[in-house]
């Protein structure tokens, strides 16, 4: 499996690659992908869960017990649950969000898709996401897996990152460009 050097060079990327290879060998890619998406959503939406994964005050054992209990509540598959134990054992639970992101990039590449990270000022509707996917597919010539984030600080527009290419069409960037031009 060919991976981008960016993924394999990072700590989270090495963990994601190892998990991906295990999941591929066991034909469990879809189950692990769903579990990681669920965990990433929990990290984004539940501050207490994120705090458990990043707190240096918790012992390794306390963090592992808590994270595994949450994983059981969320219905995480066995391979991902075991992987959480490895992350905990190595004090790398803080990398979980990055591992999930890199795993999604690997699975998209495995399916022949390209992953686009999209940042918008507010959540995009399903129709807007479909239109965006179509435009991106026309631009790159492949199916596009869109990972979206909301960042109100961009004020409006979109920031799209596909691999090493970035399209920044945000209002914040336009205002900054205008301010720079006005300074002379």
PDB file of C-alpha atoms in Angstrom:
ATOM      1  CA  UNK A   1       0.000   0.000   0.000  1.00  0.00           C
ATOM      2  CA  UNK A   2       1.412   3.325  -1.026  1.00  0.00           C
ATOM      3  CA  UNK A   3       0.919   6.109   1.510  1.00  0.00           C
ATOM      4  CA  UNK A   4       1.875   9.731   1.387  1.00  0.00           C
ATOM      5  CA  UNK A   5       5.145  10.521   3.076  1.00  0.00           C
ATOM      6  CA  UNK A   6       3.309  13.031   5.263  1.00  0.00           C
ATOM      7  CA  UNK A   7       1.210  10.317   6.869  1.00  0.00           C
ATOM      8  CA  UNK A   8       3.982   7.802   7.385  1.00  0.00           C
ATOM      9  CA  UNK A   9       6.336  10.471   8.721  1.00  0.00           C
ATOM     10  CA  UNK A  10       4.082  11.590  11.577  1.00  0.00           C
ATOM     11  CA  UNK A  11       3.582   9.764  14.859  1.00  0.00           C
ATOM     12  CA  UNK A  12      -0.184   9.545  14.364  1.00  0.00           C
ATOM     13  CA  UNK A  13       0.410   8.416  10.786  1.00  0.00           C
ATOM     14  CA  UNK A  14       2.552   5.493  11.901  1.00  0.00           C
ATOM     15  CA  UNK A  15      -0.156   4.377  14.330  1.00  0.00           C
ATOM     16  CA  UNK A  16      -2.845   4.858  11.657  1.00  0.00           C
ATOM     17  CA  UNK A  17      -0.816   2.869   9.132  1.00  0.00           C
ATOM     18  CA  UNK A  18      -0.293   0.002  11.578  1.00  0.00           C
ATOM     19  CA  UNK A  19      -4.007  -0.060  12.429  1.00  0.00           C
ATOM     20  CA  UNK A  20      -4.960   0.140   8.759  1.00  0.00           C
ATOM     21  CA  UNK A  21      -2.715  -2.794   7.847  1.00  0.00           C
ATOM     22  CA  UNK A  22      -4.169  -4.899  10.669  1.00  0.00           C
ATOM     23  CA  UNK A  23      -7.722  -3.966   9.670  1.00  0.00           C
ATOM     24  CA  UNK A  24      -6.995  -4.723   6.008  1.00  0.00           C
ATOM     25  CA  UNK A  25      -5.454  -8.109   6.830  1.00  0.00           C
ATOM     26  CA  UNK A  26      -8.518  -9.010   8.932  1.00  0.00           C
ATOM     27  CA  UNK A  27     -11.029  -7.512   6.439  1.00  0.00           C
ATOM     28  CA  UNK A  28     -12.264  -5.125   9.132  1.00  0.00           C
ATOM     29  CA  UNK A  29     -11.525  -1.746   7.512  1.00  0.00           C
ATOM     30  CA  UNK A  30     -15.174  -0.622   7.475  1.00  0.00           C
ATOM     31  CA  UNK A  31     -15.755  -1.554  11.141  1.00  0.00           C
ATOM     32  CA  UNK A  32     -12.591   0.211  12.308  1.00  0.00           C
ATOM     33  CA  UNK A  33     -13.424   3.266  10.197  1.00  0.00           C
ATOM     34  CA  UNK A  34     -16.887   3.511  11.779  1.00  0.00           C
ATOM     35  CA  UNK A  35     -15.446   3.084  15.266  1.00  0.00           C
ATOM     36  CA  UNK A  36     -12.791   5.741  14.737  1.00  0.00           C
ATOM     37  CA  UNK A  37     -15.383   8.143  13.301  1.00  0.00           C
ATOM     38  CA  UNK A  38     -17.529   7.582  16.402  1.00  0.00           C
ATOM     39  CA  UNK A  39     -14.556   8.181  18.709  1.00  0.00           C
ATOM     40  CA  UNK A  40     -13.513  11.310  16.778  1.00  0.00           C
ATOM     41  CA  UNK A  41     -17.049  12.653  17.080  1.00  0.00           C
ATOM     42  CA  UNK A  42     -16.957  11.987  20.831  1.00  0.00           C
ATOM     43  CA  UNK A  43     -13.621  13.824  21.080  1.00  0.00           C
ATOM     44  CA  UNK A  44     -15.090  16.814  19.230  1.00  0.00           C
ATOM     45  CA  UNK A  45     -18.384  16.925  21.120  1.00  0.00           C
ATOM     46  CA  UNK A  46     -17.556  15.805  24.680  1.00  0.00           C
ATOM     47  CA  UNK A  47     -14.891  17.970  26.333  1.00  0.00           C
ATOM     48  CA  UNK A  48     -14.581  15.575  29.286  1.00  0.00           C
ATOM     49  CA  UNK A  49     -13.683  12.690  26.945  1.00  0.00           C
ATOM     50  CA  UNK A  50     -11.061  14.803  25.201  1.00  0.00           C
ATOM     51  CA  UNK A  51      -9.680  15.813  28.599  1.00  0.00           C
ATOM     52  CA  UNK A  52      -9.252  12.149  29.567  1.00  0.00           C
ATOM     53  CA  UNK A  53      -7.213  11.489  26.418  1.00  0.00           C
ATOM     54  CA  UNK A  54      -4.898  14.455  26.957  1.00  0.00           C
ATOM     55  CA  UNK A  55      -4.626  14.832  30.738  1.00  0.00           C
ATOM     56  CA  UNK A  56      -1.147  14.204  32.139  1.00  0.00           C
ATOM     57  CA  UNK A  57      -2.691  14.046  35.625  1.00  0.00           C
ATOM     58  CA  UNK A  58      -4.390  10.709  35.004  1.00  0.00           C
ATOM     59  CA  UNK A  59      -2.347   7.573  35.391  1.00  0.00           C
ATOM     60  CA  UNK A  60      -1.974   5.316  32.394  1.00  0.00           C
ATOM     61  CA  UNK A  61      -4.268   2.794  34.038  1.00  0.00           C
ATOM     62  CA  UNK A  62      -6.976   5.368  34.872  1.00  0.00           C
ATOM     63  CA  UNK A  63      -6.940   6.789  31.336  1.00  0.00           C
ATOM     64  CA  UNK A  64      -7.085   3.321  29.801  1.00  0.00           C
ATOM     65  CA  UNK A  65      -9.991   2.174  31.992  1.00  0.00           C
ATOM     66  CA  UNK A  66     -11.954   5.344  31.253  1.00  0.00           C
ATOM     67  CA  UNK A  67     -11.328   5.309  27.502  1.00  0.00           C
ATOM     68  CA  UNK A  68     -12.167   1.610  27.226  1.00  0.00           C
ATOM     69  CA  UNK A  69     -15.390   2.150  29.197  1.00  0.00           C
ATOM     70  CA  UNK A  70     -16.359   4.938  26.782  1.00  0.00           C
ATOM     71  CA  UNK A  71     -15.429   2.718  23.843  1.00  0.00           C
ATOM     72  CA  UNK A  72     -17.690  -0.029  25.175  1.00  0.00           C
ATOM     73  CA  UNK A  73     -20.543   2.481  25.580  1.00  0.00           C
ATOM     74  CA  UNK A  74     -20.034   3.657  21.992  1.00  0.00           C
ATOM     75  CA  UNK A  75     -19.991   0.115  20.598  1.00  0.00           C
ATOM     76  CA  UNK A  76     -16.444   0.264  19.269  1.00  0.00           C
ATOM     77  CA  UNK A  77     -15.261  -2.892  17.470  1.00  0.00           C
ATOM     78  CA  UNK A  78     -12.731  -5.230  19.124  1.00  0.00           C
ATOM     79  CA  UNK A  79      -9.734  -4.289  16.972  1.00  0.00           C
ATOM     80  CA  UNK A  80     -10.207  -0.571  17.651  1.00  0.00           C
ATOM     81  CA  UNK A  81     -10.773  -1.272  21.350  1.00  0.00           C
ATOM     82  CA  UNK A  82      -7.488  -3.202  21.504  1.00  0.00           C
ATOM     83  CA  UNK A  83      -5.802  -0.377  19.595  1.00  0.00           C
ATOM     84  CA  UNK A  84      -7.029   2.109  22.223  1.00  0.00           C
ATOM     85  CA  UNK A  85      -5.287  -0.056  24.805  1.00  0.00           C
ATOM     86  CA  UNK A  86      -2.032   0.207  22.837  1.00  0.00           C
ATOM     87  CA  UNK A  87      -2.381   3.990  22.558  1.00  0.00           C
ATOM     88  CA  UNK A  88      -3.033   4.187  26.280  1.00  0.00           C
ATOM     89  CA  UNK A  89      -0.124   1.898  27.145  1.00  0.00           C
ATOM     90  CA  UNK A  90       2.198   4.119  25.087  1.00  0.00           C
ATOM     91  CA  UNK A  91       0.674   7.344  26.481  1.00  0.00           C
ATOM     92  CA  UNK A  92      -0.501   8.355  23.005  1.00  0.00           C
ATOM     93  CA  UNK A  93      -4.259   8.766  23.585  1.00  0.00           C
ATOM     94  CA  UNK A  94      -3.830  12.455  22.760  1.00  0.00           C
ATOM     95  CA  UNK A  95      -3.061  11.380  19.178  1.00  0.00           C
ATOM     96  CA  UNK A  96      -6.437   9.651  18.731  1.00  0.00           C
ATOM     97  CA  UNK A  97      -8.022  12.429  16.655  1.00  0.00           C
ATOM     98  CA  UNK A  98      -5.015  12.599  14.345  1.00  0.00           C
ATOM     99  CA  UNK A  99      -4.909   8.816  14.027  1.00  0.00           C
ATOM    100  CA  UNK A 100      -8.593   8.800  13.030  1.00  0.00           C
ATOM    101  CA  UNK A 101      -7.956  11.496  10.408  1.00  0.00           C
ATOM    102  CA  UNK A 102      -4.952   9.659   8.952  1.00  0.00           C
ATOM    103  CA  UNK A 103      -6.816   6.328   8.994  1.00  0.00           C
ATOM    104  CA  UNK A 104      -9.609   7.948   6.945  1.00  0.00           C
ATOM    105  CA  UNK A 105      -7.051   9.200   4.426  1.00  0.00           C
ATOM    106  CA  UNK A 106      -5.587   5.697   4.134  1.00  0.00           C
ATOM    107  CA  UNK A 107      -8.993   4.076   3.679  1.00  0.00           C
ATOM    108  CA  UNK A 108      -9.979   6.648   1.062  1.00  0.00           C
ATOM    109  CA  UNK A 109      -6.769   5.931  -0.869  1.00  0.00           C
ATOM    110  CA  UNK A 110      -7.473   2.209  -0.555  1.00  0.00           C
ATOM    111  CA  UNK A 111     -10.891   2.758  -2.166  1.00  0.00           C
ATOM    112  CA  UNK A 112      -9.384   4.911  -4.908  1.00  0.00           C
ATOM    113  CA  UNK A 113     -10.722   8.129  -3.426  1.00  0.00           C
ATOM    114  CA  UNK A 114      -8.941  11.287  -2.509  1.00  0.00           C
ATOM    115  CA  UNK A 115      -9.675  13.027   0.796  1.00  0.00           C
ATOM    116  CA  UNK A 116     -10.536  16.696   0.969  1.00  0.00           C
ATOM    117  CA  UNK A 117     -10.457  18.531   4.294  1.00  0.00           C
ATOM    118  CA  UNK A 118     -13.044  21.308   4.108  1.00  0.00           C
ATOM    119  CA  UNK A 119     -13.378  24.139   6.617  1.00  0.00           C
ATOM    120  CA  UNK A 120     -16.476  26.327   6.525  1.00  0.00           C
ATOM    121  CA  UNK A 121     -17.828  29.099   8.735  1.00  0.00           C
ATOM    122  CA  UNK A 122     -20.954  27.040   9.492  1.00  0.00           C
ATOM    123  CA  UNK A 123     -22.114  23.490   8.863  1.00  0.00           C
ATOM    124  CA  UNK A 124     -22.846  22.664   5.232  1.00  0.00           C
ATOM    125  CA  UNK A 125     -26.204  21.148   4.298  1.00  0.00           C
ATOM    126  CA  UNK A 126     -26.404  17.760   2.578  1.00  0.00           C
ATOM    127  CA  UNK A 127     -27.168  19.486  -0.733  1.00  0.00           C
ATOM    128  CA  UNK A 128     -24.151  21.762  -0.339  1.00  0.00           C
ATOM    129  CA  UNK A 129     -21.929  18.779   0.489  1.00  0.00           C
ATOM    130  CA  UNK A 130     -23.166  16.896  -2.582  1.00  0.00           C
ATOM    131  CA  UNK A 131     -22.526  19.925  -4.811  1.00  0.00           C
ATOM    132  CA  UNK A 132     -19.059  20.347  -3.294  1.00  0.00           C
ATOM    133  CA  UNK A 133     -18.238  16.664  -3.869  1.00  0.00           C
ATOM    134  CA  UNK A 134     -19.298  16.967  -7.528  1.00  0.00           C
ATOM    135  CA  UNK A 135     -17.171  20.085  -8.056  1.00  0.00           C
ATOM    136  CA  UNK A 136     -14.153  18.528  -6.377  1.00  0.00           C
ATOM    137  CA  UNK A 137     -14.564  15.297  -8.343  1.00  0.00           C
ATOM    138  CA  UNK A 138     -14.633  17.295 -11.586  1.00  0.00           C
ATOM    139  CA  UNK A 139     -11.487  19.126 -10.485  1.00  0.00           C
ATOM    140  CA  UNK A 140      -9.412  16.113  -9.377  1.00  0.00           C
ATOM    141  CA  UNK A 141     -10.906  13.419 -11.612  1.00  0.00           C
ATOM    142  CA  UNK A 142     -11.509  10.937  -8.770  1.00  0.00           C
ATOM    143  CA  UNK A 143     -14.103  10.304  -6.105  1.00  0.00           C
ATOM    144  CA  UNK A 144     -13.655  12.639  -3.162  1.00  0.00           C
ATOM    145  CA  UNK A 145     -14.153  11.789   0.500  1.00  0.00           C
ATOM    146  CA  UNK A 146     -14.994  15.070   2.258  1.00  0.00           C
ATOM    147  CA  UNK A 147     -14.070  15.620   5.904  1.00  0.00           C
ATOM    148  CA  UNK A 148     -15.684  18.829   7.073  1.00  0.00           C
ATOM    149  CA  UNK A 149     -14.974  21.103  10.010  1.00  0.00           C
ATOM    150  CA  UNK A 150     -16.656  24.266  11.192  1.00  0.00           C
ATOM    151  CA  UNK A 151     -14.515  27.298  12.040  1.00  0.00           C
ATOM    152  CA  UNK A 152     -16.519  30.513  12.499  1.00  0.00           C
ATOM    153  CA  UNK A 153     -13.305  32.565  12.449  1.00  0.00           C
ATOM    154  CA  UNK A 154     -13.064  32.248   8.636  1.00  0.00           C
ATOM    155  CA  UNK A 155     -16.267  34.377   8.516  1.00  0.00           C
ATOM    156  CA  UNK A 156     -17.553  32.766   5.294  1.00  0.00           C
ATOM    157  CA  UNK A 157     -16.455  30.886   2.194  1.00  0.00           C
ATOM    158  CA  UNK A 158     -14.440  27.681   2.289  1.00  0.00           C
ATOM    159  CA  UNK A 159     -10.920  26.456   2.824  1.00  0.00           C
ATOM    160  CA  UNK A 160     -10.338  23.182   0.967  1.00  0.00           C
ATOM    161  CA  UNK A 161      -7.200  21.077   1.347  1.00  0.00           C
ATOM    162  CA  UNK A 162      -6.608  18.113  -0.964  1.00  0.00           C
ATOM    163  CA  UNK A 163      -3.251  16.499  -0.349  1.00  0.00           C
ATOM    164  CA  UNK A 164      -0.659  19.278  -0.543  1.00  0.00           C
ATOM    165  CA  UNK A 165      -2.984  21.632  -2.454  1.00  0.00           C
ATOM    166  CA  UNK A 166      -5.020  24.221  -0.602  1.00  0.00           C
ATOM    167  CA  UNK A 167      -7.778  26.435  -1.932  1.00  0.00           C
ATOM    168  CA  UNK A 168      -8.473  29.274   0.494  1.00  0.00           C
ATOM    169  CA  UNK A 169     -11.597  31.118  -0.542  1.00  0.00           C
ATOM    170  CA  UNK A 170     -12.468  32.377   2.924  1.00  0.00           C
ATOM    171  CA  UNK A 171     -13.676  35.877   3.649  1.00  0.00           C
ATOM    172  CA  UNK A 172     -11.008  36.228   6.342  1.00  0.00           C
ATOM    173  CA  UNK A 173      -8.252  35.663   3.754  1.00  0.00           C
ATOM    174  CA  UNK A 174      -9.868  38.053   1.290  1.00  0.00           C
ATOM    175  CA  UNK A 175     -10.075  40.762   3.979  1.00  0.00           C
ATOM    176  CA  UNK A 176      -6.454  40.191   4.972  1.00  0.00           C
ATOM    177  CA  UNK A 177      -5.385  40.447   1.318  1.00  0.00           C
ATOM    178  CA  UNK A 178      -7.383  43.655   0.904  1.00  0.00           C
ATOM    179  CA  UNK A 179      -5.880  45.138   4.078  1.00  0.00           C
ATOM    180  CA  UNK A 180      -2.365  44.305   2.857  1.00  0.00           C
ATOM    181  CA  UNK A 181      -3.062  45.865  -0.552  1.00  0.00           C
ATOM    182  CA  UNK A 182      -4.426  49.034   1.061  1.00  0.00           C
ATOM    183  CA  UNK A 183      -1.257  49.456   3.128  1.00  0.00           C
ATOM    184  CA  UNK A 184       0.631  49.832  -0.137  1.00  0.00           C
TER     185      UNK A 184
END
